[in-house]
Amino acid sequence: MKFGGIKKKLMMVGLLASIGWFGMAAADSSTSSAATAESLELLSIGKDYIGTPYVYGASGIWGTSFDCSSYTQFVFRQLGISLPRTSVEQAYVGEKVAKSYLSVGDLVFYKTGSGWISHVAIYAGSGKILHASTSQGVTISDMNSSYWKSKYVTARRVL
């Protein structure tokens, strides 16, 4: 075999290794992903319920009232995705994602009371969350406000 043939094979192995490394990095759940048709549909469904009243412990089955986790459970169910009932249980679904890599449709978790997790919201893009608020019902809030920023715990990608 000629020296040029070995050099060409080494370059090919290097290229394939690079492609493989890129593929693994792209599959990492800590990386950002663009909004998909499915995540935009989820957001659209969720926005249809803005103004729906907050009721602690509401099942959300009929979409007439929600607490935070029944709201996320209800909205995801419209796309055929089953979520557990409570925000704590939902915090274990999907893959963990870094705050700096949130994508539309990611679940975002907060500590607003006692315990590790006490609130869940849907990331709506541009630093906004769609959620069932105790004071406003279903609403959109700025997750970078001093209130929400100080209470952030984690996020999960389900879609």
PDB file of C-alpha atoms in Angstrom:
ATOM      1  CA  MET A   1       0.000   0.000   0.000  1.00  0.00           C
ATOM      2  CA  LYS A   2       1.283   3.435  -0.859  1.00  0.00           C
ATOM      3  CA  PHE A   3       1.895   6.119   1.762  1.00  0.00           C
ATOM      4  CA  GLY A   4      -0.851   8.244   0.154  1.00  0.00           C
ATOM      5  CA  GLY A   5      -3.338   5.394   0.681  1.00  0.00           C
ATOM      6  CA  ILE A   6      -2.543   5.185   4.402  1.00  0.00           C
ATOM      7  CA  LYS A   7      -2.808   8.954   4.756  1.00  0.00           C
ATOM      8  CA  LYS A   8      -6.188   8.876   2.989  1.00  0.00           C
ATOM      9  CA  LYS A   9      -7.444   6.074   5.289  1.00  0.00           C
ATOM     10  CA  LEU A  10      -6.291   7.949   8.407  1.00  0.00           C
ATOM     11  CA  MET A  11      -8.072  11.085   7.222  1.00  0.00           C
ATOM     12  CA  MET A  12     -11.237   9.025   6.603  1.00  0.00           C
ATOM     13  CA  VAL A  13     -11.052   7.462  10.087  1.00  0.00           C
ATOM     14  CA  GLY A  14     -10.588  10.932  11.575  1.00  0.00           C
ATOM     15  CA  LEU A  15     -13.553  12.260   9.624  1.00  0.00           C
ATOM     16  CA  LEU A  16     -15.771   9.372  10.694  1.00  0.00           C
ATOM     17  CA  ALA A  17     -14.666   9.799  14.303  1.00  0.00           C
ATOM     18  CA  SER A  18     -15.529  13.501  14.091  1.00  0.00           C
ATOM     19  CA  ILE A  19     -18.948  12.721  12.662  1.00  0.00           C
ATOM     20  CA  GLY A  20     -19.516  10.167  15.414  1.00  0.00           C
ATOM     21  CA  TRP A  21     -18.489  12.662  18.093  1.00  0.00           C
ATOM     22  CA  PHE A  22     -20.791  15.306  16.622  1.00  0.00           C
ATOM     23  CA  GLY A  23     -23.656  12.813  16.560  1.00  0.00           C
ATOM     24  CA  MET A  24     -23.151  11.985  20.234  1.00  0.00           C
ATOM     25  CA  ALA A  25     -22.978  15.670  21.155  1.00  0.00           C
ATOM     26  CA  ALA A  26     -26.119  16.413  19.161  1.00  0.00           C
ATOM     27  CA  ALA A  27     -27.963  13.640  21.005  1.00  0.00           C
ATOM     28  CA  ASP A  28     -26.984  15.081  24.399  1.00  0.00           C
ATOM     29  CA  SER A  29     -30.123  16.282  26.206  1.00  0.00           C
ATOM     30  CA  SER A  30     -28.279  19.287  27.584  1.00  0.00           C
ATOM     31  CA  THR A  31     -28.105  20.842  24.135  1.00  0.00           C
ATOM     32  CA  SER A  32     -30.679  23.165  22.671  1.00  0.00           C
ATOM     33  CA  SER A  33     -33.121  22.132  20.005  1.00  0.00           C
ATOM     34  CA  ALA A  34     -35.312  24.279  17.821  1.00  0.00           C
ATOM     35  CA  ALA A  35     -39.048  24.378  18.325  1.00  0.00           C
ATOM     36  CA  THR A  36     -40.710  21.542  16.476  1.00  0.00           C
ATOM     37  CA  ALA A  37     -44.158  21.364  14.925  1.00  0.00           C
ATOM     38  CA  GLU A  38     -45.178  19.214  17.898  1.00  0.00           C
ATOM     39  CA  SER A  39     -43.852  21.665  20.504  1.00  0.00           C
ATOM     40  CA  LEU A  40     -45.525  24.598  18.729  1.00  0.00           C
ATOM     41  CA  GLU A  41     -48.804  22.661  18.670  1.00  0.00           C
ATOM     42  CA  LEU A  42     -48.411  21.974  22.404  1.00  0.00           C
ATOM     43  CA  LEU A  43     -47.910  25.691  23.022  1.00  0.00           C
ATOM     44  CA  SER A  44     -50.923  26.574  20.886  1.00  0.00           C
ATOM     45  CA  ILE A  45     -53.113  24.122  22.813  1.00  0.00           C
ATOM     46  CA  GLY A  46     -51.808  25.460  26.109  1.00  0.00           C
ATOM     47  CA  LYS A  47     -52.489  29.088  25.143  1.00  0.00           C
ATOM     48  CA  ASP A  48     -56.119  28.212  24.370  1.00  0.00           C
ATOM     49  CA  TYR A  49     -56.622  27.857  28.138  1.00  0.00           C
ATOM     50  CA  ILE A  50     -55.194  31.230  29.205  1.00  0.00           C
ATOM     51  CA  GLY A  51     -57.488  32.676  31.855  1.00  0.00           C
ATOM     52  CA  THR A  52     -58.786  29.270  33.012  1.00  0.00           C
ATOM     53  CA  PRO A  53     -59.014  29.449  36.819  1.00  0.00           C
ATOM     54  CA  TYR A  54     -56.533  27.873  39.214  1.00  0.00           C
ATOM     55  CA  VAL A  55     -57.982  25.430  41.737  1.00  0.00           C
ATOM     56  CA  TYR A  56     -55.571  23.541  43.984  1.00  0.00           C
ATOM     57  CA  GLY A  57     -55.975  19.793  43.431  1.00  0.00           C
ATOM     58  CA  ALA A  58     -58.143  20.260  40.322  1.00  0.00           C
ATOM     59  CA  SER A  59     -58.033  17.188  38.116  1.00  0.00           C
ATOM     60  CA  GLY A  60     -58.106  19.258  34.933  1.00  0.00           C
ATOM     61  CA  ILE A  61     -59.991  16.472  33.162  1.00  0.00           C
ATOM     62  CA  TRP A  62     -62.532  18.810  31.588  1.00  0.00           C
ATOM     63  CA  GLY A  63     -60.241  21.803  31.131  1.00  0.00           C
ATOM     64  CA  THR A  64     -62.438  24.042  33.282  1.00  0.00           C
ATOM     65  CA  SER A  65     -59.943  24.534  36.127  1.00  0.00           C
ATOM     66  CA  PHE A  66     -56.368  23.452  36.806  1.00  0.00           C
ATOM     67  CA  ASP A  67     -53.593  23.389  39.297  1.00  0.00           C
ATOM     68  CA  CYS A  68     -50.094  23.599  37.818  1.00  0.00           C
ATOM     69  CA  SER A  69     -49.502  19.885  37.287  1.00  0.00           C
ATOM     70  CA  SER A  70     -53.013  19.033  36.100  1.00  0.00           C
ATOM     71  CA  TYR A  71     -52.568  21.806  33.524  1.00  0.00           C
ATOM     72  CA  THR A  72     -49.323  20.372  32.132  1.00  0.00           C
ATOM     73  CA  GLN A  73     -50.808  16.872  32.283  1.00  0.00           C
ATOM     74  CA  PHE A  74     -53.910  18.045  30.376  1.00  0.00           C
ATOM     75  CA  VAL A  75     -52.007  19.939  27.672  1.00  0.00           C
ATOM     76  CA  PHE A  76     -49.556  17.092  27.012  1.00  0.00           C
ATOM     77  CA  ARG A  77     -52.446  14.599  26.964  1.00  0.00           C
ATOM     78  CA  GLN A  78     -53.912  16.487  23.984  1.00  0.00           C
ATOM     79  CA  LEU A  79     -50.850  15.297  22.036  1.00  0.00           C
ATOM     80  CA  GLY A  80     -51.173  11.740  23.351  1.00  0.00           C
ATOM     81  CA  ILE A  81     -48.364  12.134  25.895  1.00  0.00           C
ATOM     82  CA  SER A  82     -49.075  10.781  29.356  1.00  0.00           C
ATOM     83  CA  LEU A  83     -47.595  12.645  32.331  1.00  0.00           C
ATOM     84  CA  PRO A  84     -47.899  11.707  36.010  1.00  0.00           C
ATOM     85  CA  ARG A  85     -50.304  13.758  38.131  1.00  0.00           C
ATOM     86  CA  THR A  86     -48.011  15.786  40.416  1.00  0.00           C
ATOM     87  CA  SER A  87     -45.204  18.241  39.685  1.00  0.00           C
ATOM     88  CA  VAL A  88     -42.770  16.136  41.738  1.00  0.00           C
ATOM     89  CA  GLU A  89     -43.592  13.028  39.685  1.00  0.00           C
ATOM     90  CA  GLN A  90     -43.379  15.011  36.437  1.00  0.00           C
ATOM     91  CA  ALA A  91     -39.870  16.161  37.424  1.00  0.00           C
ATOM     92  CA  TYR A  92     -38.646  12.605  36.766  1.00  0.00           C
ATOM     93  CA  VAL A  93     -40.122  12.241  33.255  1.00  0.00           C
ATOM     94  CA  GLY A  94     -38.085  12.790  30.097  1.00  0.00           C
ATOM     95  CA  GLU A  95     -34.499  13.963  30.017  1.00  0.00           C
ATOM     96  CA  LYS A  96     -32.913  16.647  32.146  1.00  0.00           C
ATOM     97  CA  VAL A  97     -32.042  19.783  30.198  1.00  0.00           C
ATOM     98  CA  ALA A  98     -29.893  22.731  31.261  1.00  0.00           C
ATOM     99  CA  LYS A  99     -31.689  26.038  31.754  1.00  0.00           C
ATOM    100  CA  SER A 100     -29.508  27.654  29.094  1.00  0.00           C
ATOM    101  CA  TYR A 101     -30.698  25.075  26.528  1.00  0.00           C
ATOM    102  CA  LEU A 102     -34.460  25.181  27.056  1.00  0.00           C
ATOM    103  CA  SER A 103     -36.672  24.591  24.032  1.00  0.00           C
ATOM    104  CA  VAL A 104     -40.355  25.315  23.528  1.00  0.00           C
ATOM    105  CA  GLY A 105     -42.397  22.609  25.243  1.00  0.00           C
ATOM    106  CA  ASP A 106     -39.854  21.714  27.931  1.00  0.00           C
ATOM    107  CA  LEU A 107     -41.227  21.296  31.455  1.00  0.00           C
ATOM    108  CA  VAL A 108     -39.734  23.810  33.895  1.00  0.00           C
ATOM    109  CA  PHE A 109     -39.831  23.182  37.657  1.00  0.00           C
ATOM    110  CA  TYR A 110     -39.785  25.556  40.602  1.00  0.00           C
ATOM    111  CA  LYS A 111     -39.681  25.530  44.383  1.00  0.00           C
ATOM    112  CA  THR A 112     -42.434  27.962  45.378  1.00  0.00           C
ATOM    113  CA  GLY A 113     -43.302  26.324  48.686  1.00  0.00           C
ATOM    114  CA  SER A 114     -42.017  23.503  50.807  1.00  0.00           C
ATOM    115  CA  GLY A 115     -40.333  20.504  49.277  1.00  0.00           C
ATOM    116  CA  TRP A 116     -37.975  20.092  46.355  1.00  0.00           C
ATOM    117  CA  ILE A 117     -40.511  20.823  43.571  1.00  0.00           C
ATOM    118  CA  SER A 118     -43.816  22.613  44.071  1.00  0.00           C
ATOM    119  CA  HIS A 119     -44.600  24.142  40.665  1.00  0.00           C
ATOM    120  CA  VAL A 120     -44.359  23.113  37.008  1.00  0.00           C
ATOM    121  CA  ALA A 121     -44.668  25.195  33.841  1.00  0.00           C
ATOM    122  CA  ILE A 122     -44.203  24.781  30.091  1.00  0.00           C
ATOM    123  CA  TYR A 123     -41.359  26.713  28.491  1.00  0.00           C
ATOM    124  CA  ALA A 124     -42.935  29.002  25.859  1.00  0.00           C
ATOM    125  CA  GLY A 125     -39.719  30.394  24.364  1.00  0.00           C
ATOM    126  CA  SER A 126     -38.030  33.796  24.757  1.00  0.00           C
ATOM    127  CA  GLY A 127     -37.737  33.390  28.533  1.00  0.00           C
ATOM    128  CA  LYS A 128     -41.484  32.913  29.026  1.00  0.00           C
ATOM    129  CA  ILE A 129     -43.388  30.137  30.803  1.00  0.00           C
ATOM    130  CA  LEU A 130     -46.969  29.027  30.306  1.00  0.00           C
ATOM    131  CA  HIS A 131     -48.487  27.767  33.542  1.00  0.00           C
ATOM    132  CA  ALA A 132     -51.393  27.672  35.963  1.00  0.00           C
ATOM    133  CA  SER A 133     -50.729  30.454  38.454  1.00  0.00           C
ATOM    134  CA  THR A 134     -52.471  30.553  41.837  1.00  0.00           C
ATOM    135  CA  SER A 135     -53.251  34.254  41.388  1.00  0.00           C
ATOM    136  CA  GLN A 136     -54.054  34.480  37.657  1.00  0.00           C
ATOM    137  CA  GLY A 137     -55.054  31.010  36.513  1.00  0.00           C
ATOM    138  CA  VAL A 138     -53.432  29.904  33.267  1.00  0.00           C
ATOM    139  CA  THR A 139     -51.080  32.668  32.188  1.00  0.00           C
ATOM    140  CA  ILE A 140     -47.735  33.482  30.614  1.00  0.00           C
ATOM    141  CA  SER A 141     -44.988  34.754  32.910  1.00  0.00           C
ATOM    142  CA  ASP A 142     -41.401  35.916  32.532  1.00  0.00           C
ATOM    143  CA  MET A 143     -39.163  33.218  33.988  1.00  0.00           C
ATOM    144  CA  ASN A 144     -36.388  35.811  34.336  1.00  0.00           C
ATOM    145  CA  SER A 145     -38.400  37.962  36.719  1.00  0.00           C
ATOM    146  CA  SER A 146     -36.887  38.178  40.183  1.00  0.00           C
ATOM    147  CA  TYR A 147     -39.639  35.904  41.557  1.00  0.00           C
ATOM    148  CA  TRP A 148     -39.338  33.023  39.067  1.00  0.00           C
ATOM    149  CA  LYS A 149     -35.583  33.307  38.629  1.00  0.00           C
ATOM    150  CA  SER A 150     -34.997  32.783  42.350  1.00  0.00           C
ATOM    151  CA  LYS A 151     -37.260  29.730  42.477  1.00  0.00           C
ATOM    152  CA  TYR A 152     -35.991  27.775  39.454  1.00  0.00           C
ATOM    153  CA  VAL A 153     -34.963  24.155  40.180  1.00  0.00           C
ATOM    154  CA  THR A 154     -34.662  22.120  36.959  1.00  0.00           C
ATOM    155  CA  ALA A 155     -36.147  21.365  33.548  1.00  0.00           C
ATOM    156  CA  ARG A 156     -37.050  18.218  31.627  1.00  0.00           C
ATOM    157  CA  ARG A 157     -37.538  17.528  27.920  1.00  0.00           C
ATOM    158  CA  VAL A 158     -40.489  15.237  27.205  1.00  0.00           C
ATOM    159  CA  LEU A 159     -41.117  15.992  23.516  1.00  0.00           C
TER     160      LEU A 159
END
